[in-house]
mmCIF file of C-alpha atoms in Angstrom:
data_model
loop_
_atom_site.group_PDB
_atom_site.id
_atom_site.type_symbol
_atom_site.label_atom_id
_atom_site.label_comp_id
_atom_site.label_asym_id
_atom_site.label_seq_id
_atom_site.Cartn_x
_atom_site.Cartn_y
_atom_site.Cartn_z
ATOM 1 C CA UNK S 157 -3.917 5.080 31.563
ATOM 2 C CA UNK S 158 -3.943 5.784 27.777
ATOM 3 C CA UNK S 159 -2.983 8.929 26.730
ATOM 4 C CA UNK S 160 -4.805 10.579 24.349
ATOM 5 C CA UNK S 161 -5.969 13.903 22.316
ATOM 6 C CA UNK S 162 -7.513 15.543 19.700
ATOM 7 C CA UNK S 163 -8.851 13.972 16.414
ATOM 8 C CA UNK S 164 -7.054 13.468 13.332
ATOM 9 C CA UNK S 165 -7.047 16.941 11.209
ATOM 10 C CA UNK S 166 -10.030 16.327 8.864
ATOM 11 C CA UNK S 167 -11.722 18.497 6.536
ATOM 12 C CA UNK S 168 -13.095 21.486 9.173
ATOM 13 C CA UNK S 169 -12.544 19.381 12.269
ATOM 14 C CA UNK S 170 -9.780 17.592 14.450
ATOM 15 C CA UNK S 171 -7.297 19.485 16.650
ATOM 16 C CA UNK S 172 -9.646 21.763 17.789
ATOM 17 C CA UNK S 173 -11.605 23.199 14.960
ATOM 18 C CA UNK S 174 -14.961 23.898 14.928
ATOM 19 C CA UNK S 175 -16.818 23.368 10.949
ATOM 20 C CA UNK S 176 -18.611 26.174 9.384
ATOM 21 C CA UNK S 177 -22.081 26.920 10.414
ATOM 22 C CA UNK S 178 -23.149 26.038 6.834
ATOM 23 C CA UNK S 179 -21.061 22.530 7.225
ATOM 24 C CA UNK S 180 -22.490 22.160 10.441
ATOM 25 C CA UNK S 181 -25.834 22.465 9.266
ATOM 26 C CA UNK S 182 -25.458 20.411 5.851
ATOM 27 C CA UNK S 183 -23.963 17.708 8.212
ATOM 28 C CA UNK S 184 -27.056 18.516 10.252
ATOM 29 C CA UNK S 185 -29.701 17.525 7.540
ATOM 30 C CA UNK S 186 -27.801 14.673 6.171
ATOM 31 C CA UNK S 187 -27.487 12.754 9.924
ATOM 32 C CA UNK S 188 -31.072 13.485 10.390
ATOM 33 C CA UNK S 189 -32.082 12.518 6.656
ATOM 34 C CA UNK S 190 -29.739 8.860 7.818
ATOM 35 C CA UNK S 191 -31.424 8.102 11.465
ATOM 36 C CA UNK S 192 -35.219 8.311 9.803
ATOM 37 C CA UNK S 193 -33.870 5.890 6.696
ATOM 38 C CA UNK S 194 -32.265 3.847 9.387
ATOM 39 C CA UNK S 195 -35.775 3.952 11.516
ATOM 40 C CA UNK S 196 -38.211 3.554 8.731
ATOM 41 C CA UNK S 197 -36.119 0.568 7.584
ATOM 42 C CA UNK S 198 -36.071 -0.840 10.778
ATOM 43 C CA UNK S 199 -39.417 -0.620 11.354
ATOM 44 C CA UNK S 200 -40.426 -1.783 7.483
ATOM 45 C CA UNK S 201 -38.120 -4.569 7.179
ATOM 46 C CA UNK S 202 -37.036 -7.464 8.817
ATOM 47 C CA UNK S 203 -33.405 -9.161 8.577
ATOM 48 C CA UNK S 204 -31.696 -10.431 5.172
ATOM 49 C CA UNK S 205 -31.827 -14.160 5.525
ATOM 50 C CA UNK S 206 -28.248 -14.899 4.291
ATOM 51 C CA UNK S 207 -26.331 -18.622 4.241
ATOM 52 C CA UNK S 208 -23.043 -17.762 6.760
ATOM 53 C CA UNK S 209 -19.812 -19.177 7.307
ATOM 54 C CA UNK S 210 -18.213 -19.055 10.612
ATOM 55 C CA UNK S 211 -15.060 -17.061 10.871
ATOM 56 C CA UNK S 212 -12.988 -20.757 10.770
ATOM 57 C CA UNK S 213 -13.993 -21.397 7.537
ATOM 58 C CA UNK S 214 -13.948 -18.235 6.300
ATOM 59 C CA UNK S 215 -10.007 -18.507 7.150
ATOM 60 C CA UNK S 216 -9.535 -21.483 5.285
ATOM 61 C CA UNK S 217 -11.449 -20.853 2.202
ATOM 62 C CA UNK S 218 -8.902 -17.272 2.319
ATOM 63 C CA UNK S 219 -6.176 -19.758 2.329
ATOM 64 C CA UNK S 220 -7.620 -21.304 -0.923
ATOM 65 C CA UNK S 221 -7.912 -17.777 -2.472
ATOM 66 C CA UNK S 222 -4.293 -16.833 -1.928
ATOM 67 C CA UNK S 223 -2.887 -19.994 -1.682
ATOM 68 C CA UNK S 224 -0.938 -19.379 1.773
ATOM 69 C CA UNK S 225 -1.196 -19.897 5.248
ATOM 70 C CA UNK S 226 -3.302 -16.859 7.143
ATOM 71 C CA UNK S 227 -3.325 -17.798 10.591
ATOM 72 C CA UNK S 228 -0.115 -16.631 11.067
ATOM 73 C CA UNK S 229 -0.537 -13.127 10.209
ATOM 74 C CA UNK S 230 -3.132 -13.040 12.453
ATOM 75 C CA UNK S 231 -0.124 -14.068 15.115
ATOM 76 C CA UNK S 232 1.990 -11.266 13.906
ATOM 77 C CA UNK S 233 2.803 -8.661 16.874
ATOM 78 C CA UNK S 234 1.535 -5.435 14.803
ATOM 79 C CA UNK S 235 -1.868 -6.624 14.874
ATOM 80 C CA UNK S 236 -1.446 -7.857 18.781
ATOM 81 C CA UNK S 237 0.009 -4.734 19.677
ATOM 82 C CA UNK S 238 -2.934 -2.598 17.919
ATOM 83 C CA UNK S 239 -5.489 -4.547 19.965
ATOM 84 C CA UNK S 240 -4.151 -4.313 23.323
ATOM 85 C CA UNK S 241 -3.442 -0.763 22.813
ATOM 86 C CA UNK S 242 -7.119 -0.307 21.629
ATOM 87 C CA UNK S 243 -8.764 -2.560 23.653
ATOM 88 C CA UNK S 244 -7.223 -0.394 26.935
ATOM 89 C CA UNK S 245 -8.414 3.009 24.941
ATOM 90 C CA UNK S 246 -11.743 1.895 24.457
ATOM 91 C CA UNK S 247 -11.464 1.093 28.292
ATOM 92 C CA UNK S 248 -9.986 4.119 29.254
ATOM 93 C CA UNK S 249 -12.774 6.390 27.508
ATOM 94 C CA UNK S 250 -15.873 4.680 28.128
ATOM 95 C CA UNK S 251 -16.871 7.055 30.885
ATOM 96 C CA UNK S 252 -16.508 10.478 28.607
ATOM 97 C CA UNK S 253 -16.747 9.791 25.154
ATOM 98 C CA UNK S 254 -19.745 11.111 22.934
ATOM 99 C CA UNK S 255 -19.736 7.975 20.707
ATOM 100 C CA UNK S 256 -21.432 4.827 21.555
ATOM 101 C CA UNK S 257 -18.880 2.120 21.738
ATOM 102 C CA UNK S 258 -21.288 -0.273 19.626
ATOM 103 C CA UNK S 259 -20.394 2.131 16.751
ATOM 104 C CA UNK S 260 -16.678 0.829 17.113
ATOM 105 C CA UNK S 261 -15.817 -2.174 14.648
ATOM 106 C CA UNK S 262 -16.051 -5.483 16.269
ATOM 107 C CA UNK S 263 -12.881 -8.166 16.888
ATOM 108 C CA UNK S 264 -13.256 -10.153 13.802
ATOM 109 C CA UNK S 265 -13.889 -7.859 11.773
ATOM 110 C CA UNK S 266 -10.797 -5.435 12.437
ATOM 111 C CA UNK S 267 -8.591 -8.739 11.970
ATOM 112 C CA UNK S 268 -9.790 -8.977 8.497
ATOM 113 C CA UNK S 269 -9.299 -5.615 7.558
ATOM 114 C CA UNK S 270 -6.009 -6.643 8.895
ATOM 115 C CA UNK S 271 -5.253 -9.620 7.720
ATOM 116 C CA UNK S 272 -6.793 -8.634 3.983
ATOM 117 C CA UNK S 273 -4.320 -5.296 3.870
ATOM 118 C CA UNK S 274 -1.454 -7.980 4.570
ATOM 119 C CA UNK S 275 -2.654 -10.602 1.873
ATOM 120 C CA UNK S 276 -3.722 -8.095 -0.810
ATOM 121 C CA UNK S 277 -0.522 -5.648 -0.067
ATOM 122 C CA UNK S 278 -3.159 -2.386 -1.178
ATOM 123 C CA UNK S 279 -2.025 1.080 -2.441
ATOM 124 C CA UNK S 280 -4.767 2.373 -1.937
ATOM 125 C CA UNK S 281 -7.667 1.517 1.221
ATOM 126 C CA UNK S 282 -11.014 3.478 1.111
ATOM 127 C CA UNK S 283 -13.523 3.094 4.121
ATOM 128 C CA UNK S 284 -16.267 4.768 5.017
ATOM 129 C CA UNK S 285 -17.562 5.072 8.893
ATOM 130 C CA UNK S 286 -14.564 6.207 11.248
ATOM 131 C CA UNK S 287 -16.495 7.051 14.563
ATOM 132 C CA UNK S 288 -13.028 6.045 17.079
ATOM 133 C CA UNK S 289 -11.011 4.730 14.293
ATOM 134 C CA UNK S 290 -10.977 1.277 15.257
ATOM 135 C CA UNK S 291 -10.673 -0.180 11.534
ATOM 136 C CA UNK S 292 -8.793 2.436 10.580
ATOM 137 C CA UNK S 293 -6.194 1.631 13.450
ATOM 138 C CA UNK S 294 -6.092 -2.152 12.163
ATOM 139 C CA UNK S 295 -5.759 -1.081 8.724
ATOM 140 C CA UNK S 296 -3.126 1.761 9.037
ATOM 141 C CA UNK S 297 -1.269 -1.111 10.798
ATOM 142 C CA UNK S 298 -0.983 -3.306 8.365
ATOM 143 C CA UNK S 299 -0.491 -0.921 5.941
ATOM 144 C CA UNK S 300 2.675 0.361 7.917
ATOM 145 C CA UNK S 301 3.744 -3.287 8.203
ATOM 146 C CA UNK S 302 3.396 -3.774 3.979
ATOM 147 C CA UNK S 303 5.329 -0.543 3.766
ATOM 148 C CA UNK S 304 2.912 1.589 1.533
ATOM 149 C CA UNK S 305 -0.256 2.199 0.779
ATOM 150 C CA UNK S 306 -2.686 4.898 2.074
ATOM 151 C CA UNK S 307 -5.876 4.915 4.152
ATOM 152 C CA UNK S 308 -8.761 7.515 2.792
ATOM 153 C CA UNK S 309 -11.615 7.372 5.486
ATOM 154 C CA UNK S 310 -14.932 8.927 4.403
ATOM 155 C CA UNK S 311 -17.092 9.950 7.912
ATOM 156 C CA UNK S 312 -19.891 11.853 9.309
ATOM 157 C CA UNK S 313 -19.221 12.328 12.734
ATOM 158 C CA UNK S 314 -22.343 13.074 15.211
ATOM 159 C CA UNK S 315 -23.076 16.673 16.115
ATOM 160 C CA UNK S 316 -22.092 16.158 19.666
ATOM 161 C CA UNK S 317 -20.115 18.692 22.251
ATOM 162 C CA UNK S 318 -16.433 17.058 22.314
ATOM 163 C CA UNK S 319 -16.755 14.543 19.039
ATOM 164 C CA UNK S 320 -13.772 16.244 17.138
ATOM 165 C CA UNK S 321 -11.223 15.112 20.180
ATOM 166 C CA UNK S 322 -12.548 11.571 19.736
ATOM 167 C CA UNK S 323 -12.993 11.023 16.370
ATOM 168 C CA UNK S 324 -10.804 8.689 15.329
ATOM 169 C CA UNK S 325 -8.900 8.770 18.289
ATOM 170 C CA UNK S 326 -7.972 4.842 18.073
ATOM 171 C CA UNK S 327 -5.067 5.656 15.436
ATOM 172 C CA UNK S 328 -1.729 6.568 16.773
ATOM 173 C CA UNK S 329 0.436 9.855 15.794
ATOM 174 C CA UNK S 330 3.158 7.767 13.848
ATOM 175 C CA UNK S 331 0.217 6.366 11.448
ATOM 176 C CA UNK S 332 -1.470 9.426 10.465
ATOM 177 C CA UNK S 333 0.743 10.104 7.779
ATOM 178 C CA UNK S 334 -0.967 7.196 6.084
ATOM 179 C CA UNK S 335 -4.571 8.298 6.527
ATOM 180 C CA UNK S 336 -6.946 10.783 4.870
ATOM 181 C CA UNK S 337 -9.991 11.692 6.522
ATOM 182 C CA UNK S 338 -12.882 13.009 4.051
ATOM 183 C CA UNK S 339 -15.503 14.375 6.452
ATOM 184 C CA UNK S 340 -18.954 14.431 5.200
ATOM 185 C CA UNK S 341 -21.567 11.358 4.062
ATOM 186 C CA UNK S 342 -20.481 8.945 1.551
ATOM 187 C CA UNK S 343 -23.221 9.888 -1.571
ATOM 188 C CA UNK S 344 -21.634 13.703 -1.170
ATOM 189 C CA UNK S 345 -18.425 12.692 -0.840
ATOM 190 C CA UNK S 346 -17.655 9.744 -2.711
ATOM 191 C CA UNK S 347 -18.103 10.707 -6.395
ATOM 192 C CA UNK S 348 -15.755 12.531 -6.446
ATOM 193 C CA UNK S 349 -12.898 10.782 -4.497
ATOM 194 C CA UNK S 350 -13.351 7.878 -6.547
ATOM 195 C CA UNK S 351 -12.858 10.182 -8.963
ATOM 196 C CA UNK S 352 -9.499 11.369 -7.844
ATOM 197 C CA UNK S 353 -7.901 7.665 -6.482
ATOM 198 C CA UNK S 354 -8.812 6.132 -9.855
ATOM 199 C CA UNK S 355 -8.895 2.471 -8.436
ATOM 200 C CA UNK S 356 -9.081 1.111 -5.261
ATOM 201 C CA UNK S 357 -7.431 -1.989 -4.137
ATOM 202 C CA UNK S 358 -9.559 -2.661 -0.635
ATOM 203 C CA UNK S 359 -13.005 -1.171 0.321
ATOM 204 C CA UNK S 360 -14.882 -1.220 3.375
ATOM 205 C CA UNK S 361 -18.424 -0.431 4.525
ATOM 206 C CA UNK S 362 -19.056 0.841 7.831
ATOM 207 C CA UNK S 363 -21.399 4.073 7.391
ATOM 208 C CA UNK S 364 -25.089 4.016 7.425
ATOM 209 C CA UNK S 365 -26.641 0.480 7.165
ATOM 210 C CA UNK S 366 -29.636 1.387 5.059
ATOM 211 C CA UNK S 367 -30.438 -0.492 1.681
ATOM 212 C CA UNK S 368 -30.111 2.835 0.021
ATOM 213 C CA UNK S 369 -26.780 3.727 1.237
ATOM 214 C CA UNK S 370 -25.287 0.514 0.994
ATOM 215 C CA UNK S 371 -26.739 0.493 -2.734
ATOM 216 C CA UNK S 372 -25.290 3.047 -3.779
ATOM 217 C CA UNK S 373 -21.769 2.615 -2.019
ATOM 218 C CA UNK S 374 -21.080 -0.555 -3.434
ATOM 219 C CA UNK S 375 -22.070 0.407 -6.615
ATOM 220 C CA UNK S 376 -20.159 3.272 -6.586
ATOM 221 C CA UNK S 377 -17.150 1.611 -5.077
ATOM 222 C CA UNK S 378 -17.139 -1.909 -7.142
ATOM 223 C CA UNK S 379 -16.695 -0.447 -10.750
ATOM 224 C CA UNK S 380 -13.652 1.228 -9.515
ATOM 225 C CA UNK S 381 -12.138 -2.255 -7.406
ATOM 226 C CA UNK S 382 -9.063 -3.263 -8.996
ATOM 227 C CA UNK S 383 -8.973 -7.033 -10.059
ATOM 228 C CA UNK S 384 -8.680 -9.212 -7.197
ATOM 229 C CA UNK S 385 -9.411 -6.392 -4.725
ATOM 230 C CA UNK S 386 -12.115 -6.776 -2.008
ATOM 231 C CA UNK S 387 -14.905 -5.377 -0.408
ATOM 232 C CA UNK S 388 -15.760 -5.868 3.571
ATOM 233 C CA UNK S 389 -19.330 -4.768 4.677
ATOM 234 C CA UNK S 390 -20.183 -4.967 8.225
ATOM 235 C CA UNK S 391 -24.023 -5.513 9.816
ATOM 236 C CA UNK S 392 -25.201 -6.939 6.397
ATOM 237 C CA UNK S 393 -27.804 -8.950 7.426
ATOM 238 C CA UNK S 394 -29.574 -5.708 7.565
ATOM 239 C CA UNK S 395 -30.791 -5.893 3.778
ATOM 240 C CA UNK S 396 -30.545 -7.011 0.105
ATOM 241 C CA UNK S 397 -27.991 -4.772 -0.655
ATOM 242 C CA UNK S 398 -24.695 -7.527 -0.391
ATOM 243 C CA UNK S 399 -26.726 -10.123 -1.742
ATOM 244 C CA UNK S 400 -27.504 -8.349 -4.753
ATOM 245 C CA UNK S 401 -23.172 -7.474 -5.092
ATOM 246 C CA UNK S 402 -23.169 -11.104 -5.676
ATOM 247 C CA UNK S 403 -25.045 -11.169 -8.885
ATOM 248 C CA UNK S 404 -21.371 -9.192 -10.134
ATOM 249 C CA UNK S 405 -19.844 -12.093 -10.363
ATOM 250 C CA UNK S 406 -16.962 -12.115 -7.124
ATOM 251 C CA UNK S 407 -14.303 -14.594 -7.096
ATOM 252 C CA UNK S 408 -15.581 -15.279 -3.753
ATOM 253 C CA UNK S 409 -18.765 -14.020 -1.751
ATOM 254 C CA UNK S 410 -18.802 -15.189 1.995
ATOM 255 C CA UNK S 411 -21.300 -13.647 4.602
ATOM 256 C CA UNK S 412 -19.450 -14.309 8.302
ATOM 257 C CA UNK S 413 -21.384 -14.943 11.215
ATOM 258 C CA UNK S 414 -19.448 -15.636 14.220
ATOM 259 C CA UNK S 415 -18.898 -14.777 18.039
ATOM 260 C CA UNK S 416 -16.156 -12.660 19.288
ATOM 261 C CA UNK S 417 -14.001 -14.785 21.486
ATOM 262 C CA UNK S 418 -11.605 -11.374 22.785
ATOM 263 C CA UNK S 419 -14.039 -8.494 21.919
ATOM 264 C CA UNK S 420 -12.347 -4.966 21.833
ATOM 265 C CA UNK S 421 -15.113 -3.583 24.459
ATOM 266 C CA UNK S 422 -17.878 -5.246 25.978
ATOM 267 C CA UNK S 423 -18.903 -8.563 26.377
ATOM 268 C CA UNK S 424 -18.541 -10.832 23.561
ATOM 269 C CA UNK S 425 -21.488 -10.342 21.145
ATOM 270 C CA UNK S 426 -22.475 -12.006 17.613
ATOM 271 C CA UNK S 427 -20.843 -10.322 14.241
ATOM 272 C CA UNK S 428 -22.027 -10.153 11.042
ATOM 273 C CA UNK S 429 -20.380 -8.881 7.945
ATOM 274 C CA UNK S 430 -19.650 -9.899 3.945
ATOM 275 C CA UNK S 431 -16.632 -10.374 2.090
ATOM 276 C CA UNK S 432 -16.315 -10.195 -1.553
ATOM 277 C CA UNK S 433 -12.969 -10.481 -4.216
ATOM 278 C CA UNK S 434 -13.332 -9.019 -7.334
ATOM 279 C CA UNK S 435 -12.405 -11.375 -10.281
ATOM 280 C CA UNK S 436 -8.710 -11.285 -11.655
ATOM 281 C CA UNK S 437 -5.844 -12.130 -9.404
ATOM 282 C CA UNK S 438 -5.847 -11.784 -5.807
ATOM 283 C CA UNK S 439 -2.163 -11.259 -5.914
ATOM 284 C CA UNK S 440 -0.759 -7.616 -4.647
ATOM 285 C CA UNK S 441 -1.543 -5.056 -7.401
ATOM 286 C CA UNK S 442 1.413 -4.284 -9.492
ATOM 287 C CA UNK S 443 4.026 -1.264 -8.941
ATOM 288 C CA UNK S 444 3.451 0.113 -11.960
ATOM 289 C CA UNK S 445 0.768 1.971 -9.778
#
């Protein structure tokens, strides 16, 4: 049995404590405002039709990038021992969690987040979308592996009985002192902690999969990607928005469409998500920083 506690000590939340009524009802307005974008588009829209790579060749045109071999970081027992460990959580809770497990990132697309914080050897990692933690788990990780860099996690969780004690829940004690959590949505919060970080090395999209929201986060977010940095964006067959990302000119723009072979929970199930690199080198950014 895994044991396990409270959330991470975000912004009004974690360990125990409860937000503001006036947080509580902001969040309230802006998780409503994102399940009737989510619906409406849903109902609007159909699917981006996207050309894919499968997660193979994805691999091996990363190779080309950085000019190394990848597959064996994906060998490397940090990333091993962070799936087993959340694999059995994810197990463990299924019965009495408030989140739905599809919320929690998918195999393949924790090992990138992985294997890109290895490659790109980041200072600074800004995500947004936390729910268990999952990516931020692989991420802090790899981070801890590199030996810097920080984790700032922008979330919303949902306004359910118990959701502090499991948000984020996937990330270990002896990572935390890695990770910031930002609680609120991404077009409050954002602004101004791009603001504050200045550049960001590695950037990934997990929050609401609306054209609007993914719109504005990658424009908010790519402006502010270092040279050779990257950008992850999960479900993005759900719109235009990563398709249009690619009319900025990325050293390389790759939408992966695979099946997970060890999912973290469930059955194995079909993934989607893009990868972009910023032009300049893809080399680890300088420690002048």
């Amino acid at each position: 049995m895994i044991a396990y506690g409270a959330g991470p000590d975000g912004p009004g939340e974690g360990g125990g404590k409860v937000p503001p009524l006036s947080r509580r009802l902001l969040d309230g307005l802006d998780l409503l405002g994102g399940h009737l974008s989510a619906a409406l588009e849903r109902l609007l829209s159909g699917r981006h039709p996207y050309e894919t790579v499968g997660w193979e060749r994805a691999l091996v045109d990363l190779e080309v990038l950085f000019g190394r071999e990848v597959r064996p970081v994906l060998r490397e027992s940090a990333l091993l021992e962070t799936e087993g460990r959340v694999r059995a959580l994810l197990r463990d809770i299924r019965r009495e969690d408030p989140f739905l497990q599809r919320w929690a990132a998918d195999s393949l697309l924790a090992r990138c987040c992985y294997l890109l914080c290895r490659l790109l050897r980041p200072r600074v990692v800004l995500e947004t979308g936390v729910a268990y933690g999952v990516s931020s788990a692989f991420i802090l990780a790899a981070l801890q592996e590199n030996g810097r860099g920080e984790l700032h996690s922008v979330d919303l969780p949902p306004l359910r009985p118990r959701a502090g004690r499991f948000w984020g829940i996937a990330v270990p004690e002896r990572l935390r002192g890695r990770w910031r959590l930002h609680r609120g949505a991404s077009r409050r919060v954002l602004p101004g902690l791009l603001e504050e970080l200045g550049e960001v090395d590695l950037f990934l999209h997990d929050s609401l999969h609306t054209l609007q929201n993914m719109r504005f986060e990658l424009g908010a977010v790519w402006p502010r990607l270092r040279p050779g940095g990257a950008v992850l964006a999960d479900d993005v067959e759900r719109n235009a928005a990563f398709a249009e990302l690619r009319g900025r000119g990325p050293l390389l723009w790759r939408v992966i469409s695979d099946r997970e072979r060890r999912p973290l929970h469930g059955p194995p199930a079909p993934v989607v998500f893009g990868l972009a690199v910023k032009p300049g080198s893809p080399a680890a950014p300088s420690a002048r920083r």
